[in-house]
Coordinates of C-alpha atoms in Angstrom, one line a residue:
X1 CA -12.5 32.2 -22.0
X2 CA -8.9 32.6 -23.2
X3 CA -7.7 32.3 -19.6
X4 CA -9.6 29.0 -19.2
X5 CA -8.2 27.7 -22.4
X6 CA -4.6 28.6 -21.3
X7 CA -5.1 26.8 -18.0
X8 CA -6.5 23.7 -19.8
X9 CA -3.5 23.7 -22.1
X10 CA -1.2 24.0 -19.2
X11 CA -2.8 21.1 -17.4
X12 CA -2.5 19.0 -20.6
X13 CA 1.2 20.0 -20.7
X14 CA 1.6 18.9 -17.1
X15 CA 0.1 15.5 -17.9
X16 CA 2.3 15.0 -21.0
X17 CA 5.4 16.0 -19.0
X18 CA 4.5 13.6 -16.2
X19 CA 4.1 10.8 -18.8
X20 CA 7.5 11.6 -20.3
X21 CA 9.2 11.6 -16.8
X22 CA 7.6 8.3 -15.9
X23 CA 8.7 6.6 -19.2
X24 CA 12.2 8.0 -18.6
X25 CA 12.3 6.5 -15.1
X26 CA 11.1 3.1 -16.4
X27 CA 13.8 3.0 -19.1
X28 CA 16.7 4.3 -17.0
X29 CA 19.0 2.0 -15.0
X30 CA 20.0 5.0 -12.8
X31 CA 16.3 5.5 -11.9
X32 CA 16.0 1.8 -11.0
X33 CA 18.9 2.1 -8.6
X34 CA 17.2 5.1 -7.0
X35 CA 14.0 3.0 -6.6
X36 CA 16.1 0.4 -4.9
X37 CA 17.5 3.0 -2.5
X38 CA 13.9 4.1 -1.8
X39 CA 12.9 0.6 -1.0
X40 CA 16.0 0.2 1.3
X41 CA 15.0 3.5 3.1
X42 CA 11.5 2.2 3.7
X43 CA 12.7 -1.1 5.1
X44 CA 15.2 0.5 7.4
X45 CA 12.7 3.1 8.5
X46 CA 10.2 0.3 9.3
X47 CA 12.8 -1.7 11.3
X48 CA 14.0 1.3 13.2
X49 CA 10.4 2.4 14.0
X50 CA 9.5 -1.1 15.2
X51 CA 12.3 -0.9 17.7
X52 CA 11.9 2.7 18.8
X53 CA 8.1 2.8 19.0
X54 CA 7.6 0.6 22.1
X55 CA 10.4 2.4 24.0
X56 CA 9.0 5.8 23.0
X57 CA 5.5 4.8 24.1
X58 CA 6.7 3.6 27.5
X59 CA 8.7 6.8 28.0
X60 CA 6.0 9.2 27.0
X61 CA 3.1 7.4 28.7
X62 CA 2.5 9.7 31.8
X63 CA 2.2 8.0 35.1
X64 CA 0.1 10.9 36.4
X65 CA -3.0 12.1 34.5
X66 CA -2.9 15.6 36.0
X67 CA -0.6 18.5 35.2
X68 CA 0.9 20.4 32.2
X69 CA 3.8 17.9 31.8
X70 CA 1.3 15.0 31.6
X71 CA -0.7 16.9 29.0
X72 CA 2.5 17.5 26.9
X73 CA 3.5 13.8 27.1
X74 CA 0.0 12.7 26.0
X75 CA 0.3 15.1 23.1
X76 CA 3.7 13.7 22.2
X77 CA 2.2 10.2 22.2
X78 CA -0.2 11.3 19.5
X79 CA 2.7 12.3 17.3
X80 CA 4.3 8.8 17.3
X81 CA 2.4 7.8 14.0
X82 CA 4.6 10.4 12.3
X83 CA 7.8 8.6 13.2
X84 CA 7.8 6.2 10.3
X85 CA 7.3 8.7 7.4
X86 CA 9.6 11.3 8.9
X87 CA 12.3 8.7 9.5
X88 CA 11.9 7.5 5.9
X89 CA 12.1 11.1 4.8
X90 CA 15.4 11.6 6.6
X91 CA 16.9 8.5 5.2
X92 CA 15.7 9.5 1.7
X93 CA 17.2 13.0 2.0
X94 CA 20.6 11.5 2.8
X95 CA 20.2 9.1 -0.1
X96 CA 19.4 12.0 -2.4
X97 CA 22.5 13.8 -1.5
X98 CA 24.7 10.7 -2.0
X99 CA 23.1 9.9 -5.3
X100 CA 23.4 13.5 -6.7
X101 CA 27.0 13.6 -5.6
X102 CA 27.8 10.2 -7.2
X103 CA 25.7 10.2 -10.4
X104 CA 24.5 13.8 -10.8
X105 CA 20.9 12.7 -10.7
X106 CA 18.4 12.1 -8.0
X107 CA 14.9 12.9 -9.3
X108 CA 13.4 9.6 -8.3
X109 CA 14.6 9.9 -4.7
X110 CA 13.5 13.5 -4.6
X111 CA 10.0 12.4 -5.7
X112 CA 10.0 9.7 -3.0
X113 CA 11.0 12.2 -0.4
X114 CA 8.0 14.3 -1.3
X115 CA 5.8 11.2 -1.1
X116 CA 7.0 10.7 2.5
X117 CA 6.1 14.3 3.3
X118 CA 2.6 13.6 1.9
X119 CA 2.3 10.4 4.1
X120 CA 3.4 12.4 7.1
X121 CA 0.8 15.0 6.4
X122 CA -1.8 12.2 6.0
X123 CA -0.9 10.6 9.3
X124 CA -0.9 14.1 11.0
X125 CA -4.5 14.7 9.8
X126 CA -5.7 11.2 10.7
X127 CA -3.9 10.6 14.0
X128 CA -3.0 13.9 15.5
X129 CA -5.7 16.4 14.6
X130 CA -8.8 15.5 16.8
X131 CA -10.3 19.0 17.0
X132 CA -13.6 19.2 15.1
X133 CA -12.5 22.4 13.4
X134 CA -8.9 21.6 12.6
X135 CA -9.5 18.1 11.2
X136 CA -11.6 19.3 8.2
X137 CA -9.1 22.1 7.6
X138 CA -6.3 19.5 7.4
X139 CA -8.3 17.2 5.2
X140 CA -9.4 19.8 2.7
X141 CA -6.4 22.2 2.8
X142 CA -3.2 20.5 4.1
X143 CA -3.6 17.2 2.2
X144 CA -4.4 18.8 -1.2
X145 CA -1.4 21.2 -0.8
X146 CA 0.8 18.2 0.1
X147 CA -0.5 16.3 -3.0
X148 CA 0.3 19.2 -5.3
X149 CA 3.8 19.4 -3.7
X150 CA 4.4 15.7 -4.5
X151 CA 3.4 16.2 -8.1
X152 CA 5.6 19.3 -8.4
X153 CA 2.6 21.4 -9.3
X154 CA 2.4 23.6 -6.2
X155 CA 4.6 26.4 -7.6
X156 CA 2.6 26.6 -10.9
X157 CA -0.8 26.6 -9.1
X158 CA 0.4 29.2 -6.6
X159 CA 1.6 31.4 -9.5
X160 CA -1.7 31.0 -11.3
X161 CA -3.7 32.0 -8.2
X162 CA -1.4 34.9 -7.6
X163 CA -2.0 36.2 -11.1
X164 CA -5.8 35.9 -10.9
X165 CA -6.9 39.3 -9.6
X166 CA -10.3 40.1 -8.1
X167 CA -11.4 43.8 -8.3
X168 CA -14.1 45.3 -6.0
X169 CA -14.2 48.9 -7.0
X170 CA -10.8 50.4 -6.1
X171 CA -9.9 47.3 -4.0
X172 CA -7.8 44.7 -5.9
X173 CA -6.5 41.5 -4.5
X174 CA -5.4 38.1 -5.8
X175 CA -7.2 34.8 -5.3
X176 CA -4.2 33.5 -3.5
X177 CA -4.3 36.4 -1.0
X178 CA -8.0 35.6 -0.4
X179 CA -7.4 31.9 0.1
X180 CA -4.4 32.6 2.3
X181 CA -6.4 35.1 4.4
X182 CA -9.3 32.7 4.9
X183 CA -7.0 29.8 6.0
X184 CA -4.8 32.0 8.2
X185 CA -7.8 33.8 9.7
X186 CA -9.5 30.4 10.6
X187 CA -6.3 29.1 12.2
X188 CA -5.5 32.3 14.0
X189 CA -8.9 32.8 15.5
X190 CA -9.2 29.2 16.5
X191 CA -5.8 29.5 18.2
X192 CA -7.0 32.8 19.8
X193 CA -10.2 31.1 21.0
X194 CA -8.2 28.2 22.5
X195 CA -5.7 30.5 24.1
X196 CA -8.5 32.6 25.5
X197 CA -10.2 29.5 27.1
X198 CA -6.9 28.3 28.6
X199 CA -6.0 31.8 30.0
X200 CA -9.5 32.3 31.3
X201 CA -9.5 28.9 33.1
X202 CA -6.1 29.7 34.6
X203 CA -7.1 33.2 35.8
X204 CA -10.4 32.1 37.3
X205 CA -8.6 29.4 39.3
X206 CA -6.5 32.1 41.1
X207 CA -8.7 32.4 44.2
X208 CA -6.4 34.9 45.9
X209 CA -7.6 37.5 43.4
X210 CA -10.9 39.3 43.9
X211 CA -13.7 38.2 41.5
X212 CA -13.8 41.6 39.9
X213 CA -10.0 41.5 39.3
X214 CA -10.3 38.0 37.7
X215 CA -13.1 39.2 35.4
X216 CA -11.1 42.3 34.4
X217 CA -8.0 40.2 33.7
X218 CA -10.0 37.7 31.6
X219 CA -11.5 40.6 29.5
X220 CA -8.1 42.2 29.1
X221 CA -6.4 39.0 27.9
X222 CA -9.3 38.3 25.5
X223 CA -8.9 41.8 23.9
X224 CA -5.2 41.4 23.6
X225 CA -5.3 37.9 22.1
X226 CA -7.9 38.7 19.4
X227 CA -6.4 42.1 18.7
X228 CA -3.0 40.5 18.1
X229 CA -4.7 37.8 15.9
X230 CA -6.5 40.5 13.8
X231 CA -3.3 42.6 13.3
X232 CA -1.3 39.4 12.4
X233 CA -4.0 38.4 9.9
X234 CA -3.9 41.9 8.2
X235 CA -0.1 41.5 7.9
X236 CA -0.4 38.0 6.4
X237 CA -2.9 39.2 3.8
X238 CA -0.6 42.1 2.9
X239 CA -3.0 44.8 4.0
X240 CA -1.3 48.1 4.8
X241 CA -1.8 48.8 8.5
X242 CA -2.3 52.5 7.7
X243 CA -5.7 51.5 6.5
X244 CA -6.4 50.3 10.0
X245 CA -5.7 53.8 11.3
X246 CA -8.2 55.2 8.8
X247 CA -10.7 52.6 9.9
X248 CA -10.0 53.5 13.6
X249 CA -10.7 57.1 12.8
X250 CA -14.0 56.3 11.1
X251 CA -14.9 54.1 14.1
X252 CA -14.1 56.9 16.4
X253 CA -16.5 59.2 14.5
X254 CA -19.1 56.5 14.6
X255 CA -18.8 56.1 18.3
X256 CA -19.0 59.8 18.8
X257 CA -22.2 60.1 16.7
X258 CA -24.2 56.9 17.2
X259 CA -22.5 54.5 19.6
X260 CA -22.2 56.8 22.7
X261 CA -24.3 54.5 24.9
X262 CA -22.4 51.4 23.9
X263 CA -19.1 53.1 24.6
X264 CA -20.4 54.4 27.9
X265 CA -21.5 50.9 29.0
X266 CA -18.1 49.5 27.9
X267 CA -16.2 52.1 29.9
X268 CA -18.6 51.7 32.9
X269 CA -18.0 47.9 32.8
X270 CA -14.2 48.5 33.1
X271 CA -14.7 50.9 36.0
X272 CA -17.0 48.4 37.8
X273 CA -14.4 45.6 37.4
X274 CA -11.5 47.9 38.5
X275 CA -13.2 49.3 41.6
X276 CA -14.7 46.0 42.7
X277 CA -17.4 47.7 44.8
X278 CA -20.1 45.7 42.9
X279 CA -19.2 42.2 41.8
X280 CA -20.6 38.8 40.9
X281 CA -22.5 37.4 43.8
X282 CA -23.7 40.7 45.3
X283 CA -27.3 41.4 46.0
X284 CA -28.1 44.9 44.7
X285 CA -31.1 47.2 44.3
X286 CA -31.0 50.1 41.8
X287 CA -33.0 53.4 41.8
X288 CA -35.1 52.0 39.0
X289 CA -36.4 49.2 41.2
X290 CA -34.3 46.4 39.7
X291 CA -33.0 44.1 42.4
X292 CA -31.4 40.7 42.5
X293 CA -28.1 38.8 42.7
X294 CA -25.4 39.7 40.1
X295 CA -24.7 36.4 38.3
X296 CA -22.7 37.8 35.3
X297 CA -20.8 40.9 34.4
X298 CA -20.1 41.5 30.7
X299 CA -18.6 44.4 28.8
X300 CA -22.0 45.8 28.1
X301 CA -24.3 44.9 31.0
X302 CA -24.7 43.1 34.3
X303 CA -27.2 40.3 34.7
X304 CA -29.3 40.2 37.9
X305 CA -31.2 37.1 39.0
X306 CA -34.3 37.7 41.1
X307 CA -35.4 35.3 43.8
X308 CA -38.0 33.8 41.5
X309 CA -35.4 32.9 38.8
X310 CA -35.9 35.8 36.4
X311 CA -32.9 37.4 34.8
X312 CA -32.7 41.2 34.5
X313 CA -30.1 42.7 32.1
X314 CA -29.0 46.1 33.4
X315 CA -26.7 48.3 31.4
X316 CA -23.4 49.0 33.1
X317 CA -23.8 52.8 33.2
X318 CA -26.8 52.5 35.5
X319 CA -24.4 51.3 38.2
X320 CA -22.2 54.4 37.7
X321 CA -24.8 57.2 37.1
X322 CA -27.5 56.1 39.6
X323 CA -27.7 55.2 43.3
X324 CA -27.0 51.5 44.0
X325 CA -27.8 49.7 47.2
X326 CA -25.5 46.8 47.8
X327 CA -26.9 44.4 50.4
X328 CA -24.2 41.9 50.4
X329 CA -20.5 42.9 50.3
X330 CA -19.1 39.3 50.1
X331 CA -21.6 37.9 52.6
X332 CA -21.8 40.6 55.3
X333 CA -24.7 40.7 57.8
X334 CA -27.9 42.6 57.2
X335 CA -30.4 44.1 59.5
X336 CA -34.2 43.8 59.1
X337 CA -37.2 44.8 61.2
X338 CA -40.7 43.4 61.6
X339 CA -43.5 45.7 62.9
X340 CA -46.3 44.4 65.1
X341 CA -49.0 45.8 67.5
X342 CA -50.5 45.0 70.9
X343 CA -53.7 46.0 72.7
X344 CA -53.9 49.1 74.9
X345 CA -54.8 46.7 77.7
X346 CA -51.4 45.2 77.6
X347 CA -48.6 45.8 80.1
X348 CA -46.2 47.1 77.4
X349 CA -43.2 46.8 79.7
X350 CA -43.3 43.0 79.3
X351 CA -43.4 43.1 75.5
X352 CA -39.7 43.8 74.7
X353 CA -38.3 40.9 76.8
X354 CA -40.9 38.4 75.4
X355 CA -40.3 39.3 71.8
X356 CA -36.5 39.6 72.0
X357 CA -36.3 36.1 73.7
X358 CA -38.5 34.5 71.1
X359 CA -36.7 36.1 68.1
X360 CA -33.2 35.3 69.6
X361 CA -34.2 31.6 69.7
X362 CA -34.4 31.5 65.9
X363 CA -31.3 29.7 64.5
X364 CA -30.6 32.3 61.7
X365 CA -30.7 35.4 63.9
X366 CA -27.2 36.7 64.8
X367 CA -26.0 37.9 68.2
X368 CA -23.3 40.0 66.5
X369 CA -23.1 42.9 65.7
X370 CA -26.2 43.1 67.8
X371 CA -29.0 40.8 69.1
X372 CA -32.7 41.3 68.6
X373 CA -33.9 44.8 69.7
X374 CA -37.7 45.4 70.3
X375 CA -38.6 49.1 70.1
X376 CA -41.7 51.0 70.9
X377 CA -42.6 52.9 67.7
X378 CA -45.8 54.8 68.6
X379 CA -49.4 54.8 69.8
X380 CA -51.9 54.2 67.1
X381 CA -55.7 54.6 67.0
X382 CA -56.4 51.1 68.1
X383 CA -53.0 49.7 69.2
X384 CA -49.6 50.2 70.7
X385 CA -47.1 49.9 67.8
X386 CA -43.8 48.0 68.2
X387 CA -41.0 46.7 65.9
X388 CA -38.3 44.2 66.4
X389 CA -34.9 44.6 64.7
X390 CA -32.7 41.6 64.0
X391 CA -29.5 40.8 62.1
X392 CA -29.0 37.8 59.7
X393 CA -26.2 36.6 57.6
X394 CA -27.8 36.8 54.2
X395 CA -30.6 38.5 52.2
X396 CA -34.3 38.2 52.9
X397 CA -35.0 37.9 49.2
X398 CA -37.9 35.5 49.1
X399 CA -35.8 32.3 49.2
X400 CA -34.8 32.6 52.9
X401 CA -38.1 34.1 54.2
X402 CA -36.6 35.4 57.4
X403 CA -39.4 37.9 58.0
X404 CA -42.0 35.1 57.8
X405 CA -40.4 33.0 60.5
X406 CA -39.9 36.1 62.7
X407 CA -43.6 36.9 62.4
X408 CA -44.5 33.3 63.4
X409 CA -42.3 33.6 66.4
X410 CA -43.9 37.0 67.5
X411 CA -47.4 35.6 67.1
X412 CA -46.7 32.4 69.1
X413 CA -44.8 34.3 71.8
X414 CA -47.6 36.9 72.3
X415 CA -50.3 34.1 72.3
X416 CA -48.3 32.1 74.9
X417 CA -48.0 35.2 77.1
X418 CA -51.8 36.0 76.8
X419 CA -51.2 39.3 75.0
X420 CA -53.8 40.3 72.5
X421 CA -53.0 41.7 69.0
X422 CA -55.8 44.1 68.4
X423 CA -57.8 44.9 65.3
X424 CA -59.4 48.3 64.7
X425 CA -62.5 49.3 66.7
X426 CA -65.0 51.9 65.6
X427 CA -67.8 53.6 67.7
X428 CA -70.8 54.7 65.7
X429 CA -73.0 57.4 67.3
X430 CA -76.5 57.9 65.9
X431 CA -78.1 61.3 66.5
X432 CA -81.7 62.5 65.9
X433 CA -83.6 59.7 67.6
X434 CA -84.4 56.2 66.5
X435 CA -84.3 55.1 62.9
X436 CA -87.7 54.1 61.6

């Protein structure tokens, strides 16, 4: 309670002091002259801004809407509302030096100079900050700080917050350090997020790099940006970085005891990105039966999309420790075969030519690396068994239905040639005479 009373007494003292200063300014002819200089500075700043603003707008308005230079010029256009208060601040600073040199006093001009700083901060928040995160930060942090600076209370408030200590066990820190950490952390991680988005967009636009290389570069830049932001935040908050070493040792023990699988998946993800043997867009099948197109590769797992739209999340270490069948290495051709049978009454020497001609006529069947190949596979109980092999540029994953169209072509070709596709026959012999 005594602390609260002291602070209330201090506030009362500030108010009384402000009243005394105001009365001294109203009764002092020297203060009136400084008010006159402030008015002259405002008028000159307005006239200069009125002449410079149209020319600056024409100069900064980009003719092209594309490119980094155009983006910088558009950002500079948003800074033009700061021209008036900053120009007035500069003129007032010059007037303060002249006044102090001539009369030994310049408190009124110094106060006006701080007011212009507040007006510049207000224009910055209103006109320049458009981000949904930064604008509230400017409104509720920058403007109050600028207001305290105008009133000359910023140093006293800062000292009070610095002296107020919060204790959590053996950990002690001031309220000012906590506030500074929250504000700095918010700004740093917003800046890190923005930088990460910009760098990721730039890296992904480099089409000469392999997709796996691009993904690895994006992850590496992300780790570097947020790692640097974290270390910088610790430095701003005044935390000894030796504590980070202790934390890293504890984290290493935790990984060794309970996070082995997560660490294995993370390292496996890096290996997959570096080797590039399996990457986004490949159609793969794992030993466990999972198969689909890789649509995303993260630090922990790969996401497979099946032909019916389902997503399967497969841990990265499965791609390292088990057998993986990759059907599509950046769109390479794949071979399939379709089995069929004909009757024993068929002249089987005609079958290969009929089937190969019919399958070769299908638009998706390739002639390279090899055309359709009809092979005799064996002699069954009721039929002669054949199979036709063919190459296609893609995966028969259910969406393309290559096998279905090949089966239709085989059926139609055999029917047109008068060749029968048999069904099983059974001969039943009854012994012991007629059945009653």
